[in-house]
CSV table of C-alpha atoms in Angstrom, one decimal:
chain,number,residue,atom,x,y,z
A,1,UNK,CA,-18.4,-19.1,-25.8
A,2,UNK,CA,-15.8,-16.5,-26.1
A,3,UNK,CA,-15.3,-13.8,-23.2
A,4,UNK,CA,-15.8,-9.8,-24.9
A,5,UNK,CA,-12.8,-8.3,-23.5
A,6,UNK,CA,-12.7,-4.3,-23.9
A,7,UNK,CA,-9.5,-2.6,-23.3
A,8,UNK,CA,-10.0,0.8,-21.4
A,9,UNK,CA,-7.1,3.3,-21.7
A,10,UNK,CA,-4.5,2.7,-25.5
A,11,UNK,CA,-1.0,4.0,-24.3
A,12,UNK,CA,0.1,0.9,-21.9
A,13,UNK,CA,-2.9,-0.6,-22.9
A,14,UNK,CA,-2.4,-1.3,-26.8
A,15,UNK,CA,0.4,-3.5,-25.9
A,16,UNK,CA,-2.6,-6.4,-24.4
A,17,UNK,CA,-4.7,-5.7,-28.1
A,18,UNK,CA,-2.8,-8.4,-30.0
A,19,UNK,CA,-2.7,-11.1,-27.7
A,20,UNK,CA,-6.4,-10.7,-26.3
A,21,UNK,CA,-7.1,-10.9,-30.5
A,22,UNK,CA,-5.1,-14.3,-30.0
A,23,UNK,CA,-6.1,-15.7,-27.0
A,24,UNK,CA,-8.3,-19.2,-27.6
A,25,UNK,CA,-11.3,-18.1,-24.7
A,26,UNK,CA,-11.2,-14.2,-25.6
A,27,UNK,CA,-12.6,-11.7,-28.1
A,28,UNK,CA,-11.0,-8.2,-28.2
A,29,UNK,CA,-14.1,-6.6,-28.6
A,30,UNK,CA,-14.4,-3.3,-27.7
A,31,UNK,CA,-11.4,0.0,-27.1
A,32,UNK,CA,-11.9,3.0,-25.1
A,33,UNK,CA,-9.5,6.2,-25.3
A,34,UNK,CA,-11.1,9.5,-24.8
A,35,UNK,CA,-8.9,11.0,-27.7
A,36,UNK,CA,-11.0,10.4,-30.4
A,37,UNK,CA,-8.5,10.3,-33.0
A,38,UNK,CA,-6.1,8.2,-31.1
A,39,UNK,CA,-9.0,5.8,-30.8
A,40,UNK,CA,-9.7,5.9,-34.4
A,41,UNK,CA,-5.8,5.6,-35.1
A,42,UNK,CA,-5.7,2.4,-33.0
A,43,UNK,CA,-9.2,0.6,-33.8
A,44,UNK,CA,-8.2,1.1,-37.4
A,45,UNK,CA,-4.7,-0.6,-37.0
A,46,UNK,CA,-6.0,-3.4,-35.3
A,47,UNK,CA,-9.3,-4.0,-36.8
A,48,UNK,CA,-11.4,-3.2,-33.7
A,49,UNK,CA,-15.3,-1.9,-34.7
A,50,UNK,CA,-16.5,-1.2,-31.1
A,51,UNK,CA,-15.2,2.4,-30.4
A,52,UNK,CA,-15.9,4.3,-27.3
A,53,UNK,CA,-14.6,7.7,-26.3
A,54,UNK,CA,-16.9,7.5,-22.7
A,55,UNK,CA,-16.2,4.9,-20.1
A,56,UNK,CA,-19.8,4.8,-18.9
A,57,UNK,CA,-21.3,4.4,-22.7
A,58,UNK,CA,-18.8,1.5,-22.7
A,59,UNK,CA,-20.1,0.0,-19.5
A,60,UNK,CA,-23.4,0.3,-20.8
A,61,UNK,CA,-23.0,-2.3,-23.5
A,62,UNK,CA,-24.5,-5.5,-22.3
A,63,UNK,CA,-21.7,-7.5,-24.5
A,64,UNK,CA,-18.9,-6.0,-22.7
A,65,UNK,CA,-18.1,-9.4,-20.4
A,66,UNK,CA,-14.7,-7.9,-19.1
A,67,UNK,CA,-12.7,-4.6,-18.7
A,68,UNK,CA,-8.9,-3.7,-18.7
A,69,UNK,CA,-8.4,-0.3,-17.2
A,70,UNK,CA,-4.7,1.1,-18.4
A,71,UNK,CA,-6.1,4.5,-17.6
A,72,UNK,CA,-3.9,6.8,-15.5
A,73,UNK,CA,-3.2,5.7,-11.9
A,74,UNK,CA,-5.6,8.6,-10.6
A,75,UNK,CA,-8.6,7.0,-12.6
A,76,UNK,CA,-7.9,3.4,-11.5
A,77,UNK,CA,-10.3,3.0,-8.5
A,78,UNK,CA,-13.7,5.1,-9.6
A,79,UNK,CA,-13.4,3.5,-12.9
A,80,UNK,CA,-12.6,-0.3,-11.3
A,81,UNK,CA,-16.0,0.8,-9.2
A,82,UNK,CA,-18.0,1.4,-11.6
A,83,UNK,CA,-16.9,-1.8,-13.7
A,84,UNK,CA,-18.1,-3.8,-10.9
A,85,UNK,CA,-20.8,-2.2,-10.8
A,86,UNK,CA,-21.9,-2.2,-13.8
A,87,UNK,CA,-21.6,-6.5,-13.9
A,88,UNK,CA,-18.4,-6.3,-15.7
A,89,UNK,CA,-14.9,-8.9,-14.6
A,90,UNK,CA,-11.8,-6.0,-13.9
A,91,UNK,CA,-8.1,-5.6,-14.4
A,92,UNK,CA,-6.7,-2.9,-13.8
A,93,UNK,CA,-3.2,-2.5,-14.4
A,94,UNK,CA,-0.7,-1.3,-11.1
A,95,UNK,CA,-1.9,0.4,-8.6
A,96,UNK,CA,-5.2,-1.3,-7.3
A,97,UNK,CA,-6.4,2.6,-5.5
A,98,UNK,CA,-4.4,5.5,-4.2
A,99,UNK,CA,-6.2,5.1,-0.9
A,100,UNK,CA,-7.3,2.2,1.8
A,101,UNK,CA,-10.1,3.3,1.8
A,102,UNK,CA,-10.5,2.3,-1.9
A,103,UNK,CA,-9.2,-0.5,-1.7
A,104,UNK,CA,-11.8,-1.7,1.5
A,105,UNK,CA,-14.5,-0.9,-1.1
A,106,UNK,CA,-12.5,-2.3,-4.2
A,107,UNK,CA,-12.7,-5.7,-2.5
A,108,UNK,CA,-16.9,-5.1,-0.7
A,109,UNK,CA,-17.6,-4.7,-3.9
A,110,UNK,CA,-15.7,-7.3,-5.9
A,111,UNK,CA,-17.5,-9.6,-3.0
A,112,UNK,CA,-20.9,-8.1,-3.5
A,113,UNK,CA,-21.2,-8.5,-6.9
A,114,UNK,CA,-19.3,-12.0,-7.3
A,115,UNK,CA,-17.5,-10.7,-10.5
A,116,UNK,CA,-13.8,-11.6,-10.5
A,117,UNK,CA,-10.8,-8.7,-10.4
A,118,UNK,CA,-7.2,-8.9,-10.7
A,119,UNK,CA,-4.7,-6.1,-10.3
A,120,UNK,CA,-2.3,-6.7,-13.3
A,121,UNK,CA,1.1,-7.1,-11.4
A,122,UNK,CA,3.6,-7.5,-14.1
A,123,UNK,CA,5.9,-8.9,-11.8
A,124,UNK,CA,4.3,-12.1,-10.2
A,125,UNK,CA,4.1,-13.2,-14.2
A,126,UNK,CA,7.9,-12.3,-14.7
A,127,UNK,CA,10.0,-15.2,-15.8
A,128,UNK,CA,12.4,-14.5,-12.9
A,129,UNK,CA,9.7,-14.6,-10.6
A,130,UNK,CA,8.2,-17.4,-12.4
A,131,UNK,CA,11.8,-19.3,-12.3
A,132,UNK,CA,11.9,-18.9,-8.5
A,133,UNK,CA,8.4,-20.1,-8.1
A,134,UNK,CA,9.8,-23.3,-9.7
A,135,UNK,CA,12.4,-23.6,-7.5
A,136,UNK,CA,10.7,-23.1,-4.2
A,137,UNK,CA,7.8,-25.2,-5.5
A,138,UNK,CA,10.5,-28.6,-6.3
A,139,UNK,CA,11.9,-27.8,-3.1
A,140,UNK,CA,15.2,-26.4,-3.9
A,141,UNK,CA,15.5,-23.2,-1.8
A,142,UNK,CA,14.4,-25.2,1.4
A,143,UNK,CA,13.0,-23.3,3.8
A,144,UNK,CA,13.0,-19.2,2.8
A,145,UNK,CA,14.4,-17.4,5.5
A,146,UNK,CA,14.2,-13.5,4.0
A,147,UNK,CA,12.9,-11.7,0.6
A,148,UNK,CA,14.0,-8.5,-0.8
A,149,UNK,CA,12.9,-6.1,-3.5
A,150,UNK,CA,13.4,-2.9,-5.1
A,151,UNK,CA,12.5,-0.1,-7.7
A,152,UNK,CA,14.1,2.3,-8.7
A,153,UNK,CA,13.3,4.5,-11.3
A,154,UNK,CA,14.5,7.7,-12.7
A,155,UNK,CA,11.1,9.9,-13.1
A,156,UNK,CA,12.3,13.0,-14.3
A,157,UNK,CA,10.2,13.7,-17.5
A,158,UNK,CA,7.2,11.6,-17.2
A,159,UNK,CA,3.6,13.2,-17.4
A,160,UNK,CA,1.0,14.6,-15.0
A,161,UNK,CA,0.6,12.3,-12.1
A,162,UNK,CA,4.2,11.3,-11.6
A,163,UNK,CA,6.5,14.4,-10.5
A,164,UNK,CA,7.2,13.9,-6.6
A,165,UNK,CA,5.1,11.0,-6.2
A,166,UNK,CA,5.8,9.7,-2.9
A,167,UNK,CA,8.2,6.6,-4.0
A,168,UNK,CA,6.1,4.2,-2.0
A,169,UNK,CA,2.7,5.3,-3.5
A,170,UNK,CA,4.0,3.2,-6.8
A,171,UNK,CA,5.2,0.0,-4.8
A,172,UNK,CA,3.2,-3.0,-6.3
A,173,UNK,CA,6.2,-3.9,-8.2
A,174,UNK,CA,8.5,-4.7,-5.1
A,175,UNK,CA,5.4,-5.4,-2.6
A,176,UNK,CA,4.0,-8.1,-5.1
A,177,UNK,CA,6.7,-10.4,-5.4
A,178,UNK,CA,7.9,-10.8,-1.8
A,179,UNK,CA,4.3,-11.0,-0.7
A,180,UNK,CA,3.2,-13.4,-4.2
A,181,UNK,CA,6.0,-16.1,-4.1
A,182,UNK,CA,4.6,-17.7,-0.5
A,183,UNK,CA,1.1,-16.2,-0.8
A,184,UNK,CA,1.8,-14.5,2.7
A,185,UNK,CA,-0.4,-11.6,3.8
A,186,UNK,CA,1.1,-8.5,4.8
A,187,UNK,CA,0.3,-7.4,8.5
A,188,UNK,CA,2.5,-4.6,9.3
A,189,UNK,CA,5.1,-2.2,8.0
A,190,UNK,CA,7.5,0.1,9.6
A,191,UNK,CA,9.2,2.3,6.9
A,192,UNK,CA,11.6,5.5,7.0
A,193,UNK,CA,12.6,7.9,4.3
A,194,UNK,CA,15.9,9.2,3.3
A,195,UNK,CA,17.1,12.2,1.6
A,196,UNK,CA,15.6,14.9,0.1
A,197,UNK,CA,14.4,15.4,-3.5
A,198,UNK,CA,14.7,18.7,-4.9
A,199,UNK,CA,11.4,21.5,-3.4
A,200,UNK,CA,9.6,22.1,-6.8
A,201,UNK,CA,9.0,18.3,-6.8
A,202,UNK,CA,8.7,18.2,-2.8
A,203,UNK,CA,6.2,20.1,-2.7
A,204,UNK,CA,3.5,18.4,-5.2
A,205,UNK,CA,2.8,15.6,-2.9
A,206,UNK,CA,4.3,17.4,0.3
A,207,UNK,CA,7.0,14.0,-0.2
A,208,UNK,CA,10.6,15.0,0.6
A,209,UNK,CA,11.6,11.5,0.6
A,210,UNK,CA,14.5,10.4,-2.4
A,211,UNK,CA,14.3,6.8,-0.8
A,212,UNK,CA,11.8,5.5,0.9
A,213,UNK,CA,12.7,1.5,2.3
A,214,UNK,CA,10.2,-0.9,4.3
A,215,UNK,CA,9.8,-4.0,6.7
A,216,UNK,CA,7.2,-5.8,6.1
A,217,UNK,CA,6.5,-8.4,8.6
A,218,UNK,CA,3.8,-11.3,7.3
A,219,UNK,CA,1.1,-12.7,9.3
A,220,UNK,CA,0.9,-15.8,11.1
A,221,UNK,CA,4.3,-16.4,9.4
A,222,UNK,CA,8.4,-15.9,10.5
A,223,UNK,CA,8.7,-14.4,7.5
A,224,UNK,CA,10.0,-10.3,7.2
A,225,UNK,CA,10.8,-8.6,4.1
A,226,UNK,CA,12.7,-5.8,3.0
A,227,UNK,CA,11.9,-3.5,-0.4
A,228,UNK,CA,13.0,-0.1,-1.1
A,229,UNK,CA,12.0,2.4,-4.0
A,230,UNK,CA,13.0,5.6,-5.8
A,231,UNK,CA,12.2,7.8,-8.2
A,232,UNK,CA,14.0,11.3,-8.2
A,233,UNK,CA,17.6,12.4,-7.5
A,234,UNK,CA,19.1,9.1,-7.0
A,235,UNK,CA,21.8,7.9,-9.5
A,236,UNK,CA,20.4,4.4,-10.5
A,237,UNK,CA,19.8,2.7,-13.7
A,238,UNK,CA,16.1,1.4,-13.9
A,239,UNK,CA,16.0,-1.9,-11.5
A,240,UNK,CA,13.0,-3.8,-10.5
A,241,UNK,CA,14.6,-6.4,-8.4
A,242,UNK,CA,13.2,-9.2,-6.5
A,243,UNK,CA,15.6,-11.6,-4.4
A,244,UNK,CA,15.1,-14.8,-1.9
A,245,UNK,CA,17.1,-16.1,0.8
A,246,UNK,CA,16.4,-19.8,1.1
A,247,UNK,CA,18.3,-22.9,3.7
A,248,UNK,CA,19.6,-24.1,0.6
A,249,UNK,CA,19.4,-21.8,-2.2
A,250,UNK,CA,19.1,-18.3,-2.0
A,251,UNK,CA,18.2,-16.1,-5.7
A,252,UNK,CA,20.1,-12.7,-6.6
A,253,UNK,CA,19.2,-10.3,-9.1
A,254,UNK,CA,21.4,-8.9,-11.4
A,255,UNK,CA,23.0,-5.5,-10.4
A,256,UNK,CA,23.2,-4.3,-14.5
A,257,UNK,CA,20.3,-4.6,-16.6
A,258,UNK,CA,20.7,-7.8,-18.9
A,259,UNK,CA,23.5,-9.1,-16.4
A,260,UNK,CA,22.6,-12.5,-15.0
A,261,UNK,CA,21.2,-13.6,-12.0
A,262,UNK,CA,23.3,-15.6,-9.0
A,263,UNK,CA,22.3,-18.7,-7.4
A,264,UNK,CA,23.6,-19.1,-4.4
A,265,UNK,CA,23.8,-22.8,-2.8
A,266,UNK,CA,24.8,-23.7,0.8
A,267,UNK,CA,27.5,-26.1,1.8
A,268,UNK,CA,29.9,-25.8,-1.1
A,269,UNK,CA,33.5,-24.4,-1.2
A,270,UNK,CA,33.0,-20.8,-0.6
A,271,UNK,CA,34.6,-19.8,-4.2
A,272,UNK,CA,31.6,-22.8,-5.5
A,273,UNK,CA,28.5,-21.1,-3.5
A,274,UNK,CA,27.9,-18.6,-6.2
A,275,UNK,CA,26.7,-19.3,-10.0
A,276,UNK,CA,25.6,-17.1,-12.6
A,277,UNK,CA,22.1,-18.5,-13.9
A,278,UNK,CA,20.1,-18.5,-17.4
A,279,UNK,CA,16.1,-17.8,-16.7
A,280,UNK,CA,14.6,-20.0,-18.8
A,281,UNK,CA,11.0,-19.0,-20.7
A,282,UNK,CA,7.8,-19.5,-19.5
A,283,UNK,CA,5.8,-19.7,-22.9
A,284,UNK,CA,5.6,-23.3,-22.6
A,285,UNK,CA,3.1,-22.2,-19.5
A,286,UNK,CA,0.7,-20.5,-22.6
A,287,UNK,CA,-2.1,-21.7,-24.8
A,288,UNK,CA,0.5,-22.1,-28.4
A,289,UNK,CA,-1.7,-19.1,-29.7
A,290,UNK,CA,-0.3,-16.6,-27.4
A,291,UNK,CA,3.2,-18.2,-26.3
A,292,UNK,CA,4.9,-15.8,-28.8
A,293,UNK,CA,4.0,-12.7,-27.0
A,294,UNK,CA,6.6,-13.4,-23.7
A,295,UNK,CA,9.5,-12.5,-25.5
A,296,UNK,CA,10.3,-8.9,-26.3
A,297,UNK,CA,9.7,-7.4,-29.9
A,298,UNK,CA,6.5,-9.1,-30.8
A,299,UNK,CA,4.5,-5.3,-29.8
A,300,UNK,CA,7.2,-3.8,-31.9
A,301,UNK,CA,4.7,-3.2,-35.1
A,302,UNK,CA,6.3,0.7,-34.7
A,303,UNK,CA,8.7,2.9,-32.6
A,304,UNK,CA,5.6,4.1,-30.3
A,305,UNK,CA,6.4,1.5,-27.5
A,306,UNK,CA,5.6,3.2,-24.0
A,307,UNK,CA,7.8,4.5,-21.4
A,308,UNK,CA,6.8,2.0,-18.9
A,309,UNK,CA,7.6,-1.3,-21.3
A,310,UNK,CA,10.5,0.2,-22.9
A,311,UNK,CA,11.9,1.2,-19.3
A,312,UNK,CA,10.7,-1.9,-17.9
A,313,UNK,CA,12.8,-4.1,-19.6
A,314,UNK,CA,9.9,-5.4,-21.6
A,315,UNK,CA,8.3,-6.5,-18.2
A,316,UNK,CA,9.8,-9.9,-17.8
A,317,UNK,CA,7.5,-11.7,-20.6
A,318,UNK,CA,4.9,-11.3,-18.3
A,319,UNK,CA,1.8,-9.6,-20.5
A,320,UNK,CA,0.6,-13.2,-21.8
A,321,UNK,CA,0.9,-14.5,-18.7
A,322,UNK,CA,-1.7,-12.2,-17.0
A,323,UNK,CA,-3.7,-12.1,-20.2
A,324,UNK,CA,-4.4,-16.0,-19.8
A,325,UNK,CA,-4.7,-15.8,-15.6
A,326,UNK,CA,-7.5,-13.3,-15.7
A,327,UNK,CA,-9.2,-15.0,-18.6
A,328,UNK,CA,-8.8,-18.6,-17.0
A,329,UNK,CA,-10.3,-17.4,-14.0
A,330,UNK,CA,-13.3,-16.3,-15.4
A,331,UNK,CA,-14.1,-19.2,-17.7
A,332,UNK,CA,-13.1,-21.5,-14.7
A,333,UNK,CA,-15.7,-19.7,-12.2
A,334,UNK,CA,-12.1,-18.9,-10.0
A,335,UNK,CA,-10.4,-15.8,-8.5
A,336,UNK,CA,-7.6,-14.7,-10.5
A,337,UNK,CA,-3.8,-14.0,-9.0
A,338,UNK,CA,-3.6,-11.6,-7.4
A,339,UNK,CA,-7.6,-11.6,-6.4
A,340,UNK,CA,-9.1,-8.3,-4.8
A,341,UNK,CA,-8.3,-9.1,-1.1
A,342,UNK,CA,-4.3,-9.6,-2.4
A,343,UNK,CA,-4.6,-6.7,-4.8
A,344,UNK,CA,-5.8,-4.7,-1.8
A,345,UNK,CA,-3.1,-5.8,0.5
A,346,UNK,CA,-0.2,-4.9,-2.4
A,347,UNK,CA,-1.5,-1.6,-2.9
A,348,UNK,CA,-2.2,-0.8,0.6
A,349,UNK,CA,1.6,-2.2,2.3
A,350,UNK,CA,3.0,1.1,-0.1
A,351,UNK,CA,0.4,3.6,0.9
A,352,UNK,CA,1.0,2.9,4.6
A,353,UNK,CA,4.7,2.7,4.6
A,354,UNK,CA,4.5,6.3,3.2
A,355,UNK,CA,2.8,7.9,6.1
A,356,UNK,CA,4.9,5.6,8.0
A,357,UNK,CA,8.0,7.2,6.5
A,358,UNK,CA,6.4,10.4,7.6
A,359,UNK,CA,6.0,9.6,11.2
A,360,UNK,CA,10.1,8.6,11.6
A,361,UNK,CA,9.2,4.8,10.6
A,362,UNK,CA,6.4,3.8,12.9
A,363,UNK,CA,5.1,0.4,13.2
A,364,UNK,CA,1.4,0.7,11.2
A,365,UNK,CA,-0.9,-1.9,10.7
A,366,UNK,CA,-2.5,-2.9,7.1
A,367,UNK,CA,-6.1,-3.7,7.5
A,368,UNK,CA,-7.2,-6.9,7.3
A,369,UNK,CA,-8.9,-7.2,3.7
A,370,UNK,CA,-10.2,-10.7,4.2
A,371,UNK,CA,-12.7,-9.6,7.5
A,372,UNK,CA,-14.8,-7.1,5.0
């Protein structure tokens, strides 16, 4: 029995199309785009018959199993709702909610109606991240004393929601991995802001902030972790970067896109500690249908790829990954990684360190997602 996956949202979200068609426990069964022409343009290049222009004639098709919201970030919460609602599996791509108070009821509800949801972090199914995983997992960092991560991203440009977004609002990406690798739970963060973007972006989100960099300390763990983000006036070439500081290894990233990575390993000659790494592939992780779609080019059918995957370095290889996690979990009766309670934590570590920022970095709490 094949799960009926529909696809919500076809800018981001034609890029998953193909390898839901491919994927051994899935059918790509229905689209959703409001455009109708857009929709038609896309259901006719992939050979998709179930068409929707409205979300909630969509949800009312009893075949529809499973939804993947790409819609735009304002959109991601009410529709993720009424999914759940509506007794259908969710993922939603980055952010889980622009609010706690969203994400309280993203994860009462996920719990209330037993049906599974997974925020989409591109990251946690990188092959960087996926490399490191290995080599905490076989023991080779030792014991991780510190992680690190950043975003930065030149915004200028981009559509509708994005001009002056607060930088942590859009923090999944750095919050995800140094929160994912250990499973830890974030329990505070203390984050200050620094510089000043320029006023007719200011005042959108009333966000002066051109930097905006976090502590977040873990619970019932030694662990503390460091991530910063931007997205306006700062001279950076696009880096999503994720590092760990092990006893015995510690893992760099790259300074320049397509640079390698640095392994660092302890008690060597100090010109011997340092060595620049090749991050293997994942696809060998992948049903063989589907292990094609980690590297780069396979979307490529046209020129139209989107801002976020071009800019994004083709996200890591990570698409197939998350396809087959949230499927997996379904058809295995499991929650997916991340799961609403983590999704809600991810999401909510950026949203607090912003009004943290805002009050000269005091120390906030993030509520505790696993006592609703």
């Amino acid at each position: 029995m094949k799960l009926n996956i529909a696809i919500v949202g076809l800018g981001f979200g034609a890029e998953f199309i193909p390898i839901y068609q491919r994927h051994p426990a899935a059918n790509m069964y229905a689209i959703c785009q409001r455009n109708v022409q857009k929709l038609k343009e896309i259901g006719d290049a992939y050979g998709i018959e179930k068409r929707y222009s409205s979300f909630d004639e969509l949800l009312e098709d009893p075949a529809v199993d499973a939804v993947h919201i790409n819609s735009p970030i304002p959109n991601h919460a009410e529709q993720s709702l009424k999914a759940l609602r509506a007794g259908k599996h969710v993922a939603c791509t980055v952010p889980m909610a622009t609010t706690v108070d969203d994400c309280k009821e993203l994860v009462r509800v996920t719990n209330e109606t037993g049906k599974k949801y997974m925020m989409m972090e591109t990251v946690v199914y990188s092959r960087e991240f996926l490399f490191v995983k290995e080599l905490y997992e076989k023991g080779e960092l030792g014991k991780v004393q510190f992680l690190k991560a950043s975003h930065q991203q030149d915004m200028d440009g981009w559509p509708d929601y994005w001009p002056g977004l607060p930088p942590m609002h859009y923090a999944t990406h750095c919050v995800g991995p140094v929160a994912g690798l250990l499973k830890l739970e974030a329990e505070y963060v203390s984050c200050f802001g620094s510089g000043t973007i320029r006023e007719e972006l200011a005042k959108i989100h009333n966000s002066p902030f051109a930097v905006e960099s976090a502590h977040i300390k873990f619970k019932d763990s030694d662990l503390s972790a460091y991530v910063y983000r931007s997205l306006f006036d700062v001279a950076r070439q696009y880096r999503e970067s994720f590092e760990v500081y092990g006893s015995k290894k510690s893992f760099e990233w790259p300074l320049i896109e397509d640079e390698m990575p640095v392994i660092h390993t302890a008690k060597k000659p100090e010109p011997d500690i340092p060595e620049l790494v090749v991050v293997p592939d994942y696809a060998h992780y992948l049903p063989n249908e589907i292990a094609g779609f980690t590297t780069k080019g396979v979307y490529d059918a046209d020129d139209q790829q989107h801002l976020s995957f071009t800019q994004g370095g083709g996200h890591g290889g990570s698409h197939p990954h998350m396809v087959h996690e949230f499927v997996s979990a379904i058809v295995e009766g499991r929650d997916p990684f991340p799961n609403a309670v983590q999704s809600a934590n991810w999401t909510s570590v950026g949203i607090v360190a912003h009004e943290s920022a805002l009050k000269g970095g005091q120390l906030l709490p993030i509520p505790d997602f696993r006592a609703i």
